[in-house]
mmCIF file of C-alpha atoms and ligand atoms in Angstrom:
data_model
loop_
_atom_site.group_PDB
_atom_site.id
_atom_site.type_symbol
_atom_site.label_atom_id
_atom_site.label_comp_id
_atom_site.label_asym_id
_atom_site.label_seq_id
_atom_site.Cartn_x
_atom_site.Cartn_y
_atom_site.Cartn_z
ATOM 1 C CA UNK A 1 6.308 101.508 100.261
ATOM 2 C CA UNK A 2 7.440 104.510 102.065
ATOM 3 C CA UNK A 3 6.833 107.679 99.831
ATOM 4 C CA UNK A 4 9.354 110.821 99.302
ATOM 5 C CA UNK A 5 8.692 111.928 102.340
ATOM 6 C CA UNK A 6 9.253 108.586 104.353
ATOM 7 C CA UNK A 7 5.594 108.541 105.119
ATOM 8 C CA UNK A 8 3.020 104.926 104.666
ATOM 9 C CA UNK A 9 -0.063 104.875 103.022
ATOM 10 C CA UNK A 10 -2.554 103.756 105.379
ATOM 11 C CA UNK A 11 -4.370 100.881 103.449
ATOM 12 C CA UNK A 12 -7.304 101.676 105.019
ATOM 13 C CA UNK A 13 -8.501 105.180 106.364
ATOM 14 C CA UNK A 14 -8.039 105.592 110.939
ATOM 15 C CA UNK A 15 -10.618 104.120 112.690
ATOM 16 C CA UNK A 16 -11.181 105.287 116.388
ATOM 17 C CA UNK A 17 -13.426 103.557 118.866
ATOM 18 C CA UNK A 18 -16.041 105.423 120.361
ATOM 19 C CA UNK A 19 -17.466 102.393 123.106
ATOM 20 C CA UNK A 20 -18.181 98.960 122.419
ATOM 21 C CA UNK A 21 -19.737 98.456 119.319
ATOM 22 C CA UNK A 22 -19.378 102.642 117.928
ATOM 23 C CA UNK A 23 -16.452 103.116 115.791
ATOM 24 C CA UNK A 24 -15.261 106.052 113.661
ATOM 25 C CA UNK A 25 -13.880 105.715 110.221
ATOM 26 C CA UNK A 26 -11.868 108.791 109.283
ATOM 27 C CA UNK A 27 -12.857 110.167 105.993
ATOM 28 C CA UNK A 28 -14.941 106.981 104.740
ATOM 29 C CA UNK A 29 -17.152 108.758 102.522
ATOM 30 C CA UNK A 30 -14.085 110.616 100.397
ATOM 31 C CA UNK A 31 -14.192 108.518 97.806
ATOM 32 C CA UNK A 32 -17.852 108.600 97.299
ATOM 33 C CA UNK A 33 -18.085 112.833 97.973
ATOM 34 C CA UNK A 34 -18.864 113.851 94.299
ATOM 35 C CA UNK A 35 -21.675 110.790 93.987
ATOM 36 C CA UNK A 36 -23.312 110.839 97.150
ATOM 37 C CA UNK A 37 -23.509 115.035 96.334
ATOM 38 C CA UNK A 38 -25.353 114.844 93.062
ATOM 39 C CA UNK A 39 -27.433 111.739 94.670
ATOM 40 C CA UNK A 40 -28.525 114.695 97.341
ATOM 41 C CA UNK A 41 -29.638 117.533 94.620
ATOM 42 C CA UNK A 42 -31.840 114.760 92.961
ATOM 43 C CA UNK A 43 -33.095 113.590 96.302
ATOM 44 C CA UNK A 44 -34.081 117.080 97.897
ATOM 45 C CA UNK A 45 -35.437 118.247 94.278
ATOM 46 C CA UNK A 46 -38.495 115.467 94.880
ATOM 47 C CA UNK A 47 -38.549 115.563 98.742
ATOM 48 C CA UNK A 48 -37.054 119.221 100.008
ATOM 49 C CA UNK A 49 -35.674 119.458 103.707
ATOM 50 C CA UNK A 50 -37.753 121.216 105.697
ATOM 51 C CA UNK A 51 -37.754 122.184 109.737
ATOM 52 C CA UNK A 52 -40.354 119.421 110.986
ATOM 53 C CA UNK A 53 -42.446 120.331 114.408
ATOM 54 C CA UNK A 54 -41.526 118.075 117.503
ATOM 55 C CA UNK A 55 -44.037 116.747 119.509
ATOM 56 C CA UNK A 56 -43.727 119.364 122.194
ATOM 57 C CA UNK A 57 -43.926 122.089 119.592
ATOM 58 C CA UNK A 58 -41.062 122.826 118.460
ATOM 59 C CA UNK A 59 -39.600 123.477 115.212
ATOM 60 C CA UNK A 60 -36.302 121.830 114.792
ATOM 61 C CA UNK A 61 -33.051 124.182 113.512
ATOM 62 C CA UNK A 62 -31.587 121.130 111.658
ATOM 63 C CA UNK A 63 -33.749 120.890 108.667
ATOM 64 C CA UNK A 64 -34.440 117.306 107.061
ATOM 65 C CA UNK A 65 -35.363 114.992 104.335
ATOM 66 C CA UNK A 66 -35.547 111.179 104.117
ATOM 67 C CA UNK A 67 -35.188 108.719 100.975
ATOM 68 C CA UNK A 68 -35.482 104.838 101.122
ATOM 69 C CA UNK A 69 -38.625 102.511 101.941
ATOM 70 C CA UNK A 70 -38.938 104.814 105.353
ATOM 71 C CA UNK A 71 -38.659 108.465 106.884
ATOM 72 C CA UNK A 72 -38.165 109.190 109.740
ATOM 73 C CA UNK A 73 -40.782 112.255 110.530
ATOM 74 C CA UNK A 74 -41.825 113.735 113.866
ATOM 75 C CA UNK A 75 -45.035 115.963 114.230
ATOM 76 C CA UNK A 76 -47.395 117.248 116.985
ATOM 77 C CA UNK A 77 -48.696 113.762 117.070
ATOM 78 C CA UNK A 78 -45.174 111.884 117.996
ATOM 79 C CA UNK A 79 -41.940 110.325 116.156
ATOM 80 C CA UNK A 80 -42.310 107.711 113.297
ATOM 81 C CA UNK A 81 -41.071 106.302 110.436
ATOM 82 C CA UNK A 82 -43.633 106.505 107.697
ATOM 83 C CA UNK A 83 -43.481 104.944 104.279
ATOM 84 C CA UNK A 84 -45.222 108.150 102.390
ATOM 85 C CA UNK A 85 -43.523 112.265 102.604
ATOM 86 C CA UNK A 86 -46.254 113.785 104.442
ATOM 87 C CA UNK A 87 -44.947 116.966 102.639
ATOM 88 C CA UNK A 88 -45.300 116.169 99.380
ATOM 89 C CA UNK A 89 -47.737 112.840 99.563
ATOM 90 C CA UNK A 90 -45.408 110.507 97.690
ATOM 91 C CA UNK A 91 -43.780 107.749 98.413
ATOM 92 C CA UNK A 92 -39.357 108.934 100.023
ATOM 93 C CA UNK A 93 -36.955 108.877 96.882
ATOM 94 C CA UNK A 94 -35.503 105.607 96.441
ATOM 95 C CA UNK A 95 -32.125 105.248 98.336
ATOM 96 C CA UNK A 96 -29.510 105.731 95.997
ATOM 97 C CA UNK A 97 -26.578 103.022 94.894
ATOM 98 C CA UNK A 98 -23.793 105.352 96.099
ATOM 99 C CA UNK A 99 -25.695 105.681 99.763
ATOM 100 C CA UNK A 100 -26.478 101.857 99.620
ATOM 101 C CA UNK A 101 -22.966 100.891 98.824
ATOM 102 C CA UNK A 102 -20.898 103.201 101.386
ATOM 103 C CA UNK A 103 -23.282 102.515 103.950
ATOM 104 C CA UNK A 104 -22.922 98.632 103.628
ATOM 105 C CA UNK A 105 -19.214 98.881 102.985
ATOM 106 C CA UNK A 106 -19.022 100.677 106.258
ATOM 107 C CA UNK A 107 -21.047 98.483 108.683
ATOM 108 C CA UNK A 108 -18.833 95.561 107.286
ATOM 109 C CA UNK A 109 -15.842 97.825 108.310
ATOM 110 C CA UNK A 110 -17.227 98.118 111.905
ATOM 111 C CA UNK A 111 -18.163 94.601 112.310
ATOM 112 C CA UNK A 112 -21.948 94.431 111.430
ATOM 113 C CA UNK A 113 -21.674 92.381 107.650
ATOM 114 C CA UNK A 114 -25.276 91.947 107.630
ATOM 115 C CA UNK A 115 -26.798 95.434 107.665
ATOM 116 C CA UNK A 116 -28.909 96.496 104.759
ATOM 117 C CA UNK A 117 -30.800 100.043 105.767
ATOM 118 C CA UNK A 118 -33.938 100.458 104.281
ATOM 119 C CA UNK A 119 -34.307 104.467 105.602
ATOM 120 C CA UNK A 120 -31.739 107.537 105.396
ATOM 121 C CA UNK A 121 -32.399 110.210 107.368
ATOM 122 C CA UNK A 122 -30.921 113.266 105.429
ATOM 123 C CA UNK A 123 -30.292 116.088 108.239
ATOM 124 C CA UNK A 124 -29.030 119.565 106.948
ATOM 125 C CA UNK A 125 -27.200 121.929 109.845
ATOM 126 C CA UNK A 126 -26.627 125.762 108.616
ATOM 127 C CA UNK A 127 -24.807 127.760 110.969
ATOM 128 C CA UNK A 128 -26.371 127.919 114.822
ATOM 129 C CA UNK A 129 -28.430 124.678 114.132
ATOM 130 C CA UNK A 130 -27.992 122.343 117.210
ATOM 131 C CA UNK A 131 -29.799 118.497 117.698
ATOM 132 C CA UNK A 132 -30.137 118.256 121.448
ATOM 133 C CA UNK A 133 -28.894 114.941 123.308
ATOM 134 C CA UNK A 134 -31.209 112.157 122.104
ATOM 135 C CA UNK A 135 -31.897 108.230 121.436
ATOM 136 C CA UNK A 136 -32.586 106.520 118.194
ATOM 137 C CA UNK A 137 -34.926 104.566 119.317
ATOM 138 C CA UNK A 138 -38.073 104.065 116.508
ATOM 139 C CA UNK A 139 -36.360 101.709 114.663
ATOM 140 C CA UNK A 140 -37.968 98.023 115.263
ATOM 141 C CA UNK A 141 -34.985 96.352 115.478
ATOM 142 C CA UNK A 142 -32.163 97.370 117.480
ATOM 143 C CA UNK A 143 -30.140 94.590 115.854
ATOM 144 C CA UNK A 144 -29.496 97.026 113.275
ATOM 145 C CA UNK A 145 -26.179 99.726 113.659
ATOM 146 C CA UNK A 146 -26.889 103.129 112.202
ATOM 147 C CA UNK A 147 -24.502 104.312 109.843
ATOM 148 C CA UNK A 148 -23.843 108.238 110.140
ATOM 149 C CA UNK A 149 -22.134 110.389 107.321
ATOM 150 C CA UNK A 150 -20.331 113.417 107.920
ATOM 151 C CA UNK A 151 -20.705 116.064 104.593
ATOM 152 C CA UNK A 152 -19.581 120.001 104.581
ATOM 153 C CA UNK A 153 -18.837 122.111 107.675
ATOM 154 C CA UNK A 154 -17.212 120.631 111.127
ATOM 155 C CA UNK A 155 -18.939 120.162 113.877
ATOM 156 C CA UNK A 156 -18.842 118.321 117.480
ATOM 157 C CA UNK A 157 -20.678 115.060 118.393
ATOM 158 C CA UNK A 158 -21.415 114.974 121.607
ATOM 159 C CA UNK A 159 -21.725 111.344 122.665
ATOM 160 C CA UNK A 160 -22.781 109.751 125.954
ATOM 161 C CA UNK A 161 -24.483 106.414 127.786
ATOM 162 C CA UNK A 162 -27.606 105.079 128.070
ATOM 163 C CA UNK A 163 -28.674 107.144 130.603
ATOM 164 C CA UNK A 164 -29.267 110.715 129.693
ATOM 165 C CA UNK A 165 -27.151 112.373 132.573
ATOM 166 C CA UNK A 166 -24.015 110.018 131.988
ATOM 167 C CA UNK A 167 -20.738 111.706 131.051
ATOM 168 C CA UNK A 168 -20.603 112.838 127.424
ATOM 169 C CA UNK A 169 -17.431 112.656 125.855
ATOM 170 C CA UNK A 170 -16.560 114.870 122.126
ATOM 171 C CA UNK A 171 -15.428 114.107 118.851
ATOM 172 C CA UNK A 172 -14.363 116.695 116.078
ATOM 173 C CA UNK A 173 -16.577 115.153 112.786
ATOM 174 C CA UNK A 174 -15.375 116.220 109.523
ATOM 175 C CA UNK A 175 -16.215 115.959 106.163
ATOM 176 C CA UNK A 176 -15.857 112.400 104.766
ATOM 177 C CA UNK A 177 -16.310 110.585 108.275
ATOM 178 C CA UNK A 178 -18.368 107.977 109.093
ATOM 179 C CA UNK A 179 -19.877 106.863 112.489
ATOM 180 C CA UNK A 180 -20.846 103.453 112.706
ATOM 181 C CA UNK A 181 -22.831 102.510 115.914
ATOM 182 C CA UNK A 182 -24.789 99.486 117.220
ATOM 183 C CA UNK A 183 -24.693 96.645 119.573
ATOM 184 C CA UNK A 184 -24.316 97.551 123.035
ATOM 185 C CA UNK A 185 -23.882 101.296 122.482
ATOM 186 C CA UNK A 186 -27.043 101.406 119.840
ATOM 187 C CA UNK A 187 -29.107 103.623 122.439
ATOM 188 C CA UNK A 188 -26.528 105.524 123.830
ATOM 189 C CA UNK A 189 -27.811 109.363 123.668
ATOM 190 C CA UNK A 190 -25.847 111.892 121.630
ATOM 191 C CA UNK A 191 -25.999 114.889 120.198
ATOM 192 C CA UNK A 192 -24.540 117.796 118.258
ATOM 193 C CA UNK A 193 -24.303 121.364 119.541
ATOM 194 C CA UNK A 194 -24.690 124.419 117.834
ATOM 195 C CA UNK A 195 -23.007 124.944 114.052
ATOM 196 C CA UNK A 196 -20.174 127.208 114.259
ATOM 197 C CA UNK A 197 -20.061 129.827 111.168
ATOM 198 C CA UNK A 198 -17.963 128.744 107.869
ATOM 199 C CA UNK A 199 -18.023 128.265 104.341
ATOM 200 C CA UNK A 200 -16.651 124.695 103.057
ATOM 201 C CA UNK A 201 -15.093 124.182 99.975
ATOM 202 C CA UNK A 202 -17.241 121.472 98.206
ATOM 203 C CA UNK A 203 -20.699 121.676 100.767
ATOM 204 C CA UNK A 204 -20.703 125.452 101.407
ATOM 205 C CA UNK A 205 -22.090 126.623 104.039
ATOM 206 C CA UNK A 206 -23.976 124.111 105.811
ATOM 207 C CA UNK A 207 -23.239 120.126 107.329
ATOM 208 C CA UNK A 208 -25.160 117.495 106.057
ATOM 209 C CA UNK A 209 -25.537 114.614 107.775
ATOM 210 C CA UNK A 210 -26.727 111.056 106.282
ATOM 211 C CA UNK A 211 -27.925 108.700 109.095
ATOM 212 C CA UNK A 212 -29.227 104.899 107.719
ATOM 213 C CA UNK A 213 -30.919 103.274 109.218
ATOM 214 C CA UNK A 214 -33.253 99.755 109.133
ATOM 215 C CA UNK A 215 -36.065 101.086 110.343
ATOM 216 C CA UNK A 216 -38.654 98.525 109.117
HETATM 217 C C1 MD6 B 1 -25.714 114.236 113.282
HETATM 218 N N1 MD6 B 1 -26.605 112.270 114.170
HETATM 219 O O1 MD6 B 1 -24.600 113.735 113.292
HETATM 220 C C2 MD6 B 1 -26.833 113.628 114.030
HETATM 221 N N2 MD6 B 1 -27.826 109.211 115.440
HETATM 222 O O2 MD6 B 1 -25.964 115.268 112.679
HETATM 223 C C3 MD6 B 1 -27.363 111.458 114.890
HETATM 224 O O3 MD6 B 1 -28.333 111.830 115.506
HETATM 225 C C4 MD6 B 1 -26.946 110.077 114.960
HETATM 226 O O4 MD6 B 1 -24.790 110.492 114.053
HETATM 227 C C5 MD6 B 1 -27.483 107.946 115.577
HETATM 228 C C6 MD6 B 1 -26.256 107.463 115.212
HETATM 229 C C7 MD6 B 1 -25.339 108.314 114.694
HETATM 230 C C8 MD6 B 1 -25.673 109.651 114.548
HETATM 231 FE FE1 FE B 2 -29.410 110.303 116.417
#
């Protein structure tokens, strides 16, 4: 039914596809904003982000936390996923209902009924931080999609091929969308460049990202 305006209701949010197998879903995670929020406070009050060391040396500008049976966590000794926070000792805060639920509702969306993560990696951007052009590729089974959530400030996803010098194409993600990503595209490299400066209404001043993943 047409409203005042003339205009449909979609029933379903816009999906765009990204390549075979990576889809976008345009403002997925709206109707779970306010839950998957307060989920987040809880979450980084147990197991705070903080700007882990790559192997090389580095410390990483996006800052990051993990709940679920897994984290992801790199070090000077290499990437993993490990069961305990080596921060605080303790087992990752168990994934939350409102995480579980959009994620799995989303996969289904994409085309991948079956996924059930057992990891979410929880990565927080303020302005200038930057993730530079990489694989996910310590998962054990690349069976699995990941399932990416868009929270707070803008910001550009860069998003390539397999090989790491094949043309990278951009997409504006905003808060509410959701990448979903697997089959033949699961190791294509991507990447988000710096943060620009702003101040969202809801998130404030940052992006946070939720990435699931089964990791185990
Ligand atoms: C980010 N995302 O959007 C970083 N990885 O902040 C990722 O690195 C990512 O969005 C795999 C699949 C989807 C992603
Ligand atoms: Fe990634």
């Amino acid at each position: 039914m047409p409203d005042l305006f003339g205009r449909l209701a979609p029933a379903e949010p816009a999906t765009e596809i990204m390549a075979e197998g990576a889809m976008l879903l345009r403002g997925a995670a709206l109707p779970y904003e306010k839950a998957l929020l307060i989920a987040l406070d809880d979450i980084t009050a147990s197991s705070p982000f903080r700007h882990m060391v790559t192997p090389g040396g580095f410390t990483m500008s996006v800052a990051m936390t993990n709940c679920g049976a897994a984290g992801w966590v790199t070090d000077r000794t290499g990437y993993r996923y490990d069961r305990t926070d080596p921060q605080t000792g303790r087992p990752w805060p168990v994934m939350p209902d409102c995480f579980l639920d959009l994620a799995i509702t989303a996969a289904a969306r994409a085309g991948y009924p079956d996924f059930r993560p057992d990891a979410c990696l929880i990565n927080r951007y303020e302005p200038g931080a930057r993730l530079s052009l990489h694989q996910d590729r310590n998962e054990r089974d690349f069976a699995n999609p990941i399932v990416s959530v868009s929270l707070g400030l803008p910001a550009t996803f860069q998003f390539g091929g397999l090989k790491r010098t094949d043309p990278v194409q951009k997409y504006a993600l905003r808060h509410g969308d959701v990448a979903v990503w697997g089959g033949p595209s699961r190791l294509f490299h991507h990447g988000v460049p710096e943060l620009k400066d702003g101040i969202h209404d809801t998130v404030g001043r940052m992006r946070i990202n939720l990435t699931f993943r089964g990791a185990l």
